[in-house]
Coordinates of C-alpha atoms in Angstrom, one line a residue:
X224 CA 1.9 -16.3 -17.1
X225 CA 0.0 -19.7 -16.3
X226 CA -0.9 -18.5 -12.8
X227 CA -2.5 -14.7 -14.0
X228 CA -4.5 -16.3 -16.4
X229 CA -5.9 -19.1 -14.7
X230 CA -9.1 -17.7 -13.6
X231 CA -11.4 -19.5 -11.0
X232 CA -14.8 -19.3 -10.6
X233 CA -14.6 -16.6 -7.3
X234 CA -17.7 -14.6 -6.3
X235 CA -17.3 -11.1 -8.9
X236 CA -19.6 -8.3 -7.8
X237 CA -21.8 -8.1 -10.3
X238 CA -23.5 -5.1 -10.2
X239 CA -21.8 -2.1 -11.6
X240 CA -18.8 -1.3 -9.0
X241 CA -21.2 1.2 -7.0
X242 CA -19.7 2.8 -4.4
X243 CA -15.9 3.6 -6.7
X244 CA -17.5 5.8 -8.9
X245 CA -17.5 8.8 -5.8
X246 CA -16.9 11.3 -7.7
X247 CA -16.5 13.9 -4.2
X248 CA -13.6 16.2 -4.7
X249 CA -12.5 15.3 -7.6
X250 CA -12.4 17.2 -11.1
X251 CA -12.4 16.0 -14.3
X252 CA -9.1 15.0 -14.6
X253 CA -9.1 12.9 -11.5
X254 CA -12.2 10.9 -12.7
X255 CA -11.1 10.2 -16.0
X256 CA -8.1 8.4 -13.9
X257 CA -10.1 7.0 -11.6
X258 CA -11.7 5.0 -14.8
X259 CA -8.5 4.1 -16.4
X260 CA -7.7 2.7 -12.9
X261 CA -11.2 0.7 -12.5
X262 CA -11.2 -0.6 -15.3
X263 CA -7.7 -2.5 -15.0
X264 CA -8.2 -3.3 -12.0
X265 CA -11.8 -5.2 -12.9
X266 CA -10.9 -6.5 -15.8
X267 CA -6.8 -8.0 -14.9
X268 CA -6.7 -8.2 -11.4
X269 CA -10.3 -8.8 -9.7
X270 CA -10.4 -12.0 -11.3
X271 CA -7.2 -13.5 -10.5
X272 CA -6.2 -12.0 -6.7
X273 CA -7.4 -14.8 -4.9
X274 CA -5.1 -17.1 -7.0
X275 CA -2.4 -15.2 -6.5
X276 CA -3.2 -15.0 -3.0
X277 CA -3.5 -19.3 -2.7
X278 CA -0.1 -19.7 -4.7
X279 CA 1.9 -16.9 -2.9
X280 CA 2.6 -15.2 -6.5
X281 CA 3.5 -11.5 -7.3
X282 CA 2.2 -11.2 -10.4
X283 CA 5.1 -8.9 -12.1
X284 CA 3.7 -8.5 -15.5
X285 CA 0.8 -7.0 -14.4
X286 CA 2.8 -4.6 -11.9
X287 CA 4.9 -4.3 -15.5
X288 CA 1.9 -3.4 -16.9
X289 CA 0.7 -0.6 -14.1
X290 CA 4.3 1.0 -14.5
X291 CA 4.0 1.5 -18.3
X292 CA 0.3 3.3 -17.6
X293 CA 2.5 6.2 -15.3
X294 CA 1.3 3.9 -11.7
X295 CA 4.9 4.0 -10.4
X296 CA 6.0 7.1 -10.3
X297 CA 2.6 9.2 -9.7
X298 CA 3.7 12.1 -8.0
X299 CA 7.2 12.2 -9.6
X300 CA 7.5 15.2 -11.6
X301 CA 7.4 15.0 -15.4
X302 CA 10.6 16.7 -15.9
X303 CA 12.5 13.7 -13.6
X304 CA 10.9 11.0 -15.2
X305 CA 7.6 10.9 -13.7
X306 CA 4.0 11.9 -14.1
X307 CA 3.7 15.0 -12.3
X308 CA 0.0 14.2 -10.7
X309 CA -1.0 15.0 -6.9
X310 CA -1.5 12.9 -4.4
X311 CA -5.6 13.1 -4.4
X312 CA -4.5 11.9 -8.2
X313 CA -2.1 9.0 -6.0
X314 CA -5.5 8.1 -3.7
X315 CA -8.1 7.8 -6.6
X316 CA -5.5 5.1 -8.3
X317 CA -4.6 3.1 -5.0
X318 CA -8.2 2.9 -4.1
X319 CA -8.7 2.0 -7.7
X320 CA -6.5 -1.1 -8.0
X321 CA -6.9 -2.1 -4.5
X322 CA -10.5 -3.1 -5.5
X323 CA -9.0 -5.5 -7.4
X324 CA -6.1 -6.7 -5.1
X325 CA -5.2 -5.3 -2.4
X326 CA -1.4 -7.0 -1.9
X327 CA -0.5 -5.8 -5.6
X328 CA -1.6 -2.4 -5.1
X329 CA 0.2 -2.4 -2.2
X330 CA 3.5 -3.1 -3.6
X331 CA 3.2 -0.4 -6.2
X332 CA 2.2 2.0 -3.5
X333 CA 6.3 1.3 -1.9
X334 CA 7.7 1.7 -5.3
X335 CA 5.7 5.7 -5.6
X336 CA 7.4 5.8 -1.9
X337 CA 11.1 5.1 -3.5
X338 CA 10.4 7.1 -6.6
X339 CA 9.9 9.6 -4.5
X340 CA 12.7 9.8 -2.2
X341 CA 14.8 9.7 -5.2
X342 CA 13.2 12.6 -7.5
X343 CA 13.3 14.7 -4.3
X344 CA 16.3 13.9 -2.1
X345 CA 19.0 11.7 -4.9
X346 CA 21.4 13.0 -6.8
X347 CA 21.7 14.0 -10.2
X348 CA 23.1 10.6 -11.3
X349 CA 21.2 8.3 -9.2
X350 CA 17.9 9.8 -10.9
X351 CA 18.7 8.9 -13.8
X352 CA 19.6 5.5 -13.3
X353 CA 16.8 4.7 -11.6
X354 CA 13.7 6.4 -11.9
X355 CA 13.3 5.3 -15.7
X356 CA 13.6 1.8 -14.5
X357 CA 11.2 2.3 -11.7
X358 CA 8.8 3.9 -14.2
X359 CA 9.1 0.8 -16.2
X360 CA 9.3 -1.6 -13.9
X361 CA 12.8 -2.6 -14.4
X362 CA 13.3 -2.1 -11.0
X363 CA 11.3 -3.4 -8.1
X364 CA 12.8 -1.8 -4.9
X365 CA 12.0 -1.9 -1.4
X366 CA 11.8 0.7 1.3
X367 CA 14.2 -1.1 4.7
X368 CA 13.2 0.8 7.7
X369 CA 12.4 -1.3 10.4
X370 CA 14.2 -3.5 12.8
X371 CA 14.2 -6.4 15.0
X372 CA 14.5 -4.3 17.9
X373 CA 13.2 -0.8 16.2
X374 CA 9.8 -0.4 14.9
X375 CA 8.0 2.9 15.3
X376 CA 10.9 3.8 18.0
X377 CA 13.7 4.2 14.6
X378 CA 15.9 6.1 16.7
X379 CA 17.0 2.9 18.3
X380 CA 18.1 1.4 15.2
X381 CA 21.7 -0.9 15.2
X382 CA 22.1 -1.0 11.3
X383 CA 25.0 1.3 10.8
X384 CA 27.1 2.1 7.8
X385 CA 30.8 3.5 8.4
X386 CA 33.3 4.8 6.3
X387 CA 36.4 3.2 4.8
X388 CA 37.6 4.8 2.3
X389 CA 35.1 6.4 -0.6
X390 CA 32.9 3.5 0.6
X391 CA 30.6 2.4 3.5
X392 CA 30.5 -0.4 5.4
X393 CA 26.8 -1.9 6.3
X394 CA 26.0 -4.3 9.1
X395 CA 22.8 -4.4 10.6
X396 CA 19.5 -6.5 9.9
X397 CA 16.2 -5.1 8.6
X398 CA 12.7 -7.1 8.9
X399 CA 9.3 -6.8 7.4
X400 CA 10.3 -6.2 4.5
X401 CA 7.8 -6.0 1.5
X402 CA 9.8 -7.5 -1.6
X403 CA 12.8 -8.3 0.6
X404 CA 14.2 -11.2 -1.8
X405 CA 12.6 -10.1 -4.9
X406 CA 13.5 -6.5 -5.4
X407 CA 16.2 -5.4 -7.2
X408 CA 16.8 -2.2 -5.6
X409 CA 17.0 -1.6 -1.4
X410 CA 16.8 1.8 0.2
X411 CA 18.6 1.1 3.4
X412 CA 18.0 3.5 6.2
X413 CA 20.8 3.3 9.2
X414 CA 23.4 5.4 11.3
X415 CA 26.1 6.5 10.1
X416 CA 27.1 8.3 12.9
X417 CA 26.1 8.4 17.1
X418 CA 23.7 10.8 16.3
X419 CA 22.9 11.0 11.9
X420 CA 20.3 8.6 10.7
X421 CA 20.9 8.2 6.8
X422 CA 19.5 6.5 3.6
X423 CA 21.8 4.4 1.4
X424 CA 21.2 2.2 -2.1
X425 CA 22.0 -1.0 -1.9
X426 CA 21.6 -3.5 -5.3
X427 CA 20.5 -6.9 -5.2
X428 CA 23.7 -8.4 -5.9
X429 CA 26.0 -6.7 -3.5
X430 CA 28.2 -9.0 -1.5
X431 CA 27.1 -9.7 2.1
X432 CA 23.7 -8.6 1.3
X433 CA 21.0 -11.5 2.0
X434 CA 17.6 -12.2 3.2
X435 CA 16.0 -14.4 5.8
X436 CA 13.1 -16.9 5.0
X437 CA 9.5 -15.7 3.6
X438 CA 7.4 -14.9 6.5
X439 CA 4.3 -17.2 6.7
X440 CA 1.9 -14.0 7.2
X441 CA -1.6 -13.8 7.7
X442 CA -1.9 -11.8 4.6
X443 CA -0.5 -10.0 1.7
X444 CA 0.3 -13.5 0.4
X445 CA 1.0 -12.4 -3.0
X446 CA 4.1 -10.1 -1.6
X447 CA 7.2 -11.8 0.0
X448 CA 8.2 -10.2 3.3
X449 CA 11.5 -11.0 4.5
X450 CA 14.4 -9.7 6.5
X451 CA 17.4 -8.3 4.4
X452 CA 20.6 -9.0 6.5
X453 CA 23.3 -7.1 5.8
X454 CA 27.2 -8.5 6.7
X455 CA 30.1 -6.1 5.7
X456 CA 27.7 -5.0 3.1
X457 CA 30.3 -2.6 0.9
X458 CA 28.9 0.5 -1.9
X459 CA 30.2 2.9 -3.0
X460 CA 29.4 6.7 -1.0
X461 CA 28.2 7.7 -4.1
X462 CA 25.2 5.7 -3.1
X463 CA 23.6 7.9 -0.2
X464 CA 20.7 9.7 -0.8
X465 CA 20.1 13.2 0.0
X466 CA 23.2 14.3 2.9
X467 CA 24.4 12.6 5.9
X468 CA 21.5 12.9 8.8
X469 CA 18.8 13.3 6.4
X470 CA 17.4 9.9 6.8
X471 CA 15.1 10.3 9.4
X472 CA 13.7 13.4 7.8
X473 CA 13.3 11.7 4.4
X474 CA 11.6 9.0 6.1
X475 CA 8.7 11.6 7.6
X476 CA 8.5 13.6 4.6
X477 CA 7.7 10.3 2.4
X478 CA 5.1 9.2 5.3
X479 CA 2.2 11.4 4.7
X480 CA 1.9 10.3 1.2
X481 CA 2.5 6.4 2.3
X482 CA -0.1 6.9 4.7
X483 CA -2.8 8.1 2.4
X484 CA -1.8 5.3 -0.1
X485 CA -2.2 2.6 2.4
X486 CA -5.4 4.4 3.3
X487 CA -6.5 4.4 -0.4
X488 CA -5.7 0.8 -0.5
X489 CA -8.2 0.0 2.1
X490 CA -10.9 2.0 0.7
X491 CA -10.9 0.0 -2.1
X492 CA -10.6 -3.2 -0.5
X493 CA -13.7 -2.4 1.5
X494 CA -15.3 -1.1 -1.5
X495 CA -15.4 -4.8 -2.6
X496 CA -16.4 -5.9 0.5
X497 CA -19.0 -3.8 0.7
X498 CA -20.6 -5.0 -3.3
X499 CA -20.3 -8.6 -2.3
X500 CA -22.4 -8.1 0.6
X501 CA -25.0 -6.3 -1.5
X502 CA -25.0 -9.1 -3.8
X503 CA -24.8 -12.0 -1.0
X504 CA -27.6 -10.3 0.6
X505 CA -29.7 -10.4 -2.5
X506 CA -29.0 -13.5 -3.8
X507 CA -29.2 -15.9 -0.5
X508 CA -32.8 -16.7 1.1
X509 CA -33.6 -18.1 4.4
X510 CA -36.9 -18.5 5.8
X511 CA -38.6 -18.2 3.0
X512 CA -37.5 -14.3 1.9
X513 CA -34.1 -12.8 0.9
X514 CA -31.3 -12.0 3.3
X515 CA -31.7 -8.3 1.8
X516 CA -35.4 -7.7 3.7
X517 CA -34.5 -8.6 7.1
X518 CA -34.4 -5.2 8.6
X519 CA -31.8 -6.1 11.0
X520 CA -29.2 -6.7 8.1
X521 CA -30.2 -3.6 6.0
X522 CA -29.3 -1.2 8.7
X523 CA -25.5 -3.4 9.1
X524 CA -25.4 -2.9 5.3
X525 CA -26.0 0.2 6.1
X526 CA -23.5 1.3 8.6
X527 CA -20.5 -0.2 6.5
X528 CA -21.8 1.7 3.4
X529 CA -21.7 5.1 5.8
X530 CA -18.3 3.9 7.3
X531 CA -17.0 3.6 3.9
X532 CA -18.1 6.8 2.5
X533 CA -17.1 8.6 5.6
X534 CA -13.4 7.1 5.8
X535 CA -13.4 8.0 1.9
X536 CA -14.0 11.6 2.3
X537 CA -11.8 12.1 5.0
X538 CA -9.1 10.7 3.4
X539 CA -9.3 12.9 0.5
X540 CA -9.3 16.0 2.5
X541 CA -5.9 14.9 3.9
X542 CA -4.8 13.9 0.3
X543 CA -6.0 17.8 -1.1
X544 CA -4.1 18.9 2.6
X545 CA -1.4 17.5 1.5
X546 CA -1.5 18.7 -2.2
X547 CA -1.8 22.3 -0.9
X548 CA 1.3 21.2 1.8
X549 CA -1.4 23.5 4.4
X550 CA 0.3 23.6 8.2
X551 CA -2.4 20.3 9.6
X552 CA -1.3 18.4 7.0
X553 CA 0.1 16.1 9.1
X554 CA -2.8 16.2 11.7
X555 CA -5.7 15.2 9.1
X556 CA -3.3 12.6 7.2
X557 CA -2.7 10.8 11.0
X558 CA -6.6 10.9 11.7
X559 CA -7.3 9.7 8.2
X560 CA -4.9 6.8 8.5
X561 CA -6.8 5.9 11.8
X562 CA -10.2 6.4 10.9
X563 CA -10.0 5.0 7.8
X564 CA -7.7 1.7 8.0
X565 CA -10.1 1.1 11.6
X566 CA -13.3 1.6 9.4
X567 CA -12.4 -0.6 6.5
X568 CA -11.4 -3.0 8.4
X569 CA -14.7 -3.4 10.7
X570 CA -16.3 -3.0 6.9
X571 CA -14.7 -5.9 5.3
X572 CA -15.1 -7.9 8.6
X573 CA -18.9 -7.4 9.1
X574 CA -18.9 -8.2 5.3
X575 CA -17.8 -11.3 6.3
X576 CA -20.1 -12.2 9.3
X577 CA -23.2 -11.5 6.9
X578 CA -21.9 -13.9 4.5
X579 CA -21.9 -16.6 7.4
X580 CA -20.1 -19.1 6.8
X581 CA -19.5 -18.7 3.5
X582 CA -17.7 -15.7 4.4
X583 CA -15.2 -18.4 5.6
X584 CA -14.6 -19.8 2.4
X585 CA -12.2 -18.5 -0.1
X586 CA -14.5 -18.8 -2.7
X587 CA -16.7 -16.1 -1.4
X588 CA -13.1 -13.5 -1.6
X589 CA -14.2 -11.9 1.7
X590 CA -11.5 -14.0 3.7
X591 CA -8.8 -12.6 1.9
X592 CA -10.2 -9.0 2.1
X593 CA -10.1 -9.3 5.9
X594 CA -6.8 -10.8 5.8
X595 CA -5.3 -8.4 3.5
X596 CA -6.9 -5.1 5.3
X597 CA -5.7 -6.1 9.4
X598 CA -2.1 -5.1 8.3
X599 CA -3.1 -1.1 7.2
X600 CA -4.0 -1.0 10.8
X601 CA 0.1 -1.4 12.1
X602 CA 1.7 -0.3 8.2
X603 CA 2.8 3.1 7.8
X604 CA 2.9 3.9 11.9
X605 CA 0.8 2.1 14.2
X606 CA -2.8 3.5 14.8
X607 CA -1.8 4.1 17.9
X608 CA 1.1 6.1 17.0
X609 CA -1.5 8.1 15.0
X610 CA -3.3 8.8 18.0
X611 CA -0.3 10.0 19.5
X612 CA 0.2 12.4 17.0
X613 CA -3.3 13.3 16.5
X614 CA -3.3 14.3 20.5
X615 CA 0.4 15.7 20.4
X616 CA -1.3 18.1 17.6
X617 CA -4.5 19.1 19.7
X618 CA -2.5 19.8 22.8
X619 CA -0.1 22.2 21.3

């Protein structure tokens, strides 16, 4: 707890969280969550992410605290343990939260991911047992998808469970991995035949099962990524999710919603990017008149505030798309991935180039914003394997 609560003296917008309080699309319901969400996130987050950030720390209690307000399990329905809200619901919270770290947003956003798998594809019994601890944070688990030698190209994956008895057999190596160490819970995504790509449950504890060193990342430093090795890894069949060959198909099914989260995440990191910069602007004075009346850096301020409002809107159309599961679904969640994680970045990057070279300094918050927003650009698919499937969609 000594870490959360030691809070530095970082650069805090000051000015009334602007550019969150878009109301666009959403009814009353949706803003009375975005709130709730705003509010956390400015008042136990916002004030303490660039610590966490500088002492590598996933603040748990507060995740602890996001699970017992309904944030893990969003689009779960009620009657499987979950909330029951939609994914615009999902893109109003991430954005939310992100404005107060982007890294521990981020994590909860892989836990809604698991939850979900589970309420829709797990058994009867595995539901149970873990979506109440997912809800509450008992469980931290992490999604195990890519590879070494497999990223976006997952039919090429070498991790491969086989049968021996009512059990399966794992071998194979996963990397990347967000809360690969630290979770308690991994959803492990290999063959289990030539052709069948499948899903498995795998606890922490499980013989054979362990993880390589902490990545030294450019970002994200409040979430350990790691590989999770697997050697002769041995559960039980009971532990599959969904049926043989449905891996691959969970995996795409899960990846519209992930891809709007990560979306939402960025909109909310370059939400803050964008206030500091109005503030910066304000405050700092060269040549004898503010920063804010040189014409030059009002149409810049400018731009990012049209980028950001522009990358918001079309990221809830694809979330209401997606809601109303219409046939483009797919399309507008790709081209709002794209668009958006591309714009929010170039926001929270010019944010930092009108700050100077304070902008540099950690102090000022905008460093870790870049840092933290340059991984929604490969996260969730490539952009470039957005634009694939944005042009495969076009040229049908």
């Amino acid at each position: 707890m000594q870490i959360i609560r030691n809070r530095i003296s970082y650069h805090i917008p000051r000015f009334g969280f602007k550019y969150l309080y878009d109301t666009t699309f959403l009814n009353e319901e949706h803003q009375q969550i975005q709130k709730v969400a705003l509010d956390f996130a400015k008042e136990n987050m916002l004030p303490y992410a660039s610590d966490w950030d500088k002492n590598n720390y996933l603040p748990r209690e507060v995740l602890k605290e996001l699970s017992d307000m309904g944030f893990a399990t969003i689009y779960v329905k009620q009657e499987l343990g979950g909330v029951g809200l939609d994914h615009l619901s999902a893109s109003v919270i991430f954005e939310a939260l992100s404005y107060g770290d982007i890294t521990t947003t981020a994590t909860l956003a892989v836990q809604n991911l698991c939850a979900y798998l589970l309420a829709n594809y797990g058994t009867e019994d595995q539901r149970k047992t873990w979506i109440p601890r997912i809800n509450s944070f008992e469980a931290l688990v992490a999604y195990c998808l890519t590879e070494p030698n497999s990223g976006s190209d997952s039919k090429n994956m070498e991790t491969y469970a086989k049968k021996d008895g009512k059990d399966y057999i794992i071998n194979g190596i996963k990397c990347f991995i967000s809360g690969g160490s630290v979770s308690d819970l991994y959803l492990i995504v290999c063959r289990t035949s030539e052709k069948d790509v499948s899903s498995i449950l795998v606890e922490k504890d499980t013989p054979g099962l362990s993880f390589g060193k902490v990545e030294d990342k450019m970002g994200w430093h409040a979430s350990p990524t790691t590989r999770v090795i697997l050697e002769n890894v041995r559960v039980p069949q009971s532990n599959l999710v969904g049926k043989e060959g449905q891996g691959f198909k969970m995996g795409m099914s899960a990846l519209d919603g992930g891809r709007i989260n990560i979306s939402s995440c960025s909109l909310g990191g370059a939400s803050l990017a964008l206030d500091l910069s109005r503030d910066y602007l304000q405050d700092r004075k060269q040549f004898g008149q503010q920063l804010s009346s040189f014409q030059g850096l009002q149409f810049k301020l400018a731009d990012m505030a049209a980028s950001l409002v522009t990358s918001r809107l079309i990221v809830r159309q694809a979330a209401m798309k997606l809601d109303q599961n219409q046939i483009d679904k797919s399309l507008y969640v790709s081209m709002a991935k794209r668009y958006a994680t591309d714009s929010c970045f170039d926001v929270a990057n010019d944010a930092l180039q009108l700050h100077g070279g304070y902008g540099y300094l950690r102090e000022y918050q905008i460093e870790r914003v870049v840092r933290d927003l340059r991984v929604h650009k490969i996260l969730e698919g490539t952009n470039e394997i957005m634009r694939m499937i944005i042009a495969r969609n076009l040229l049908k």
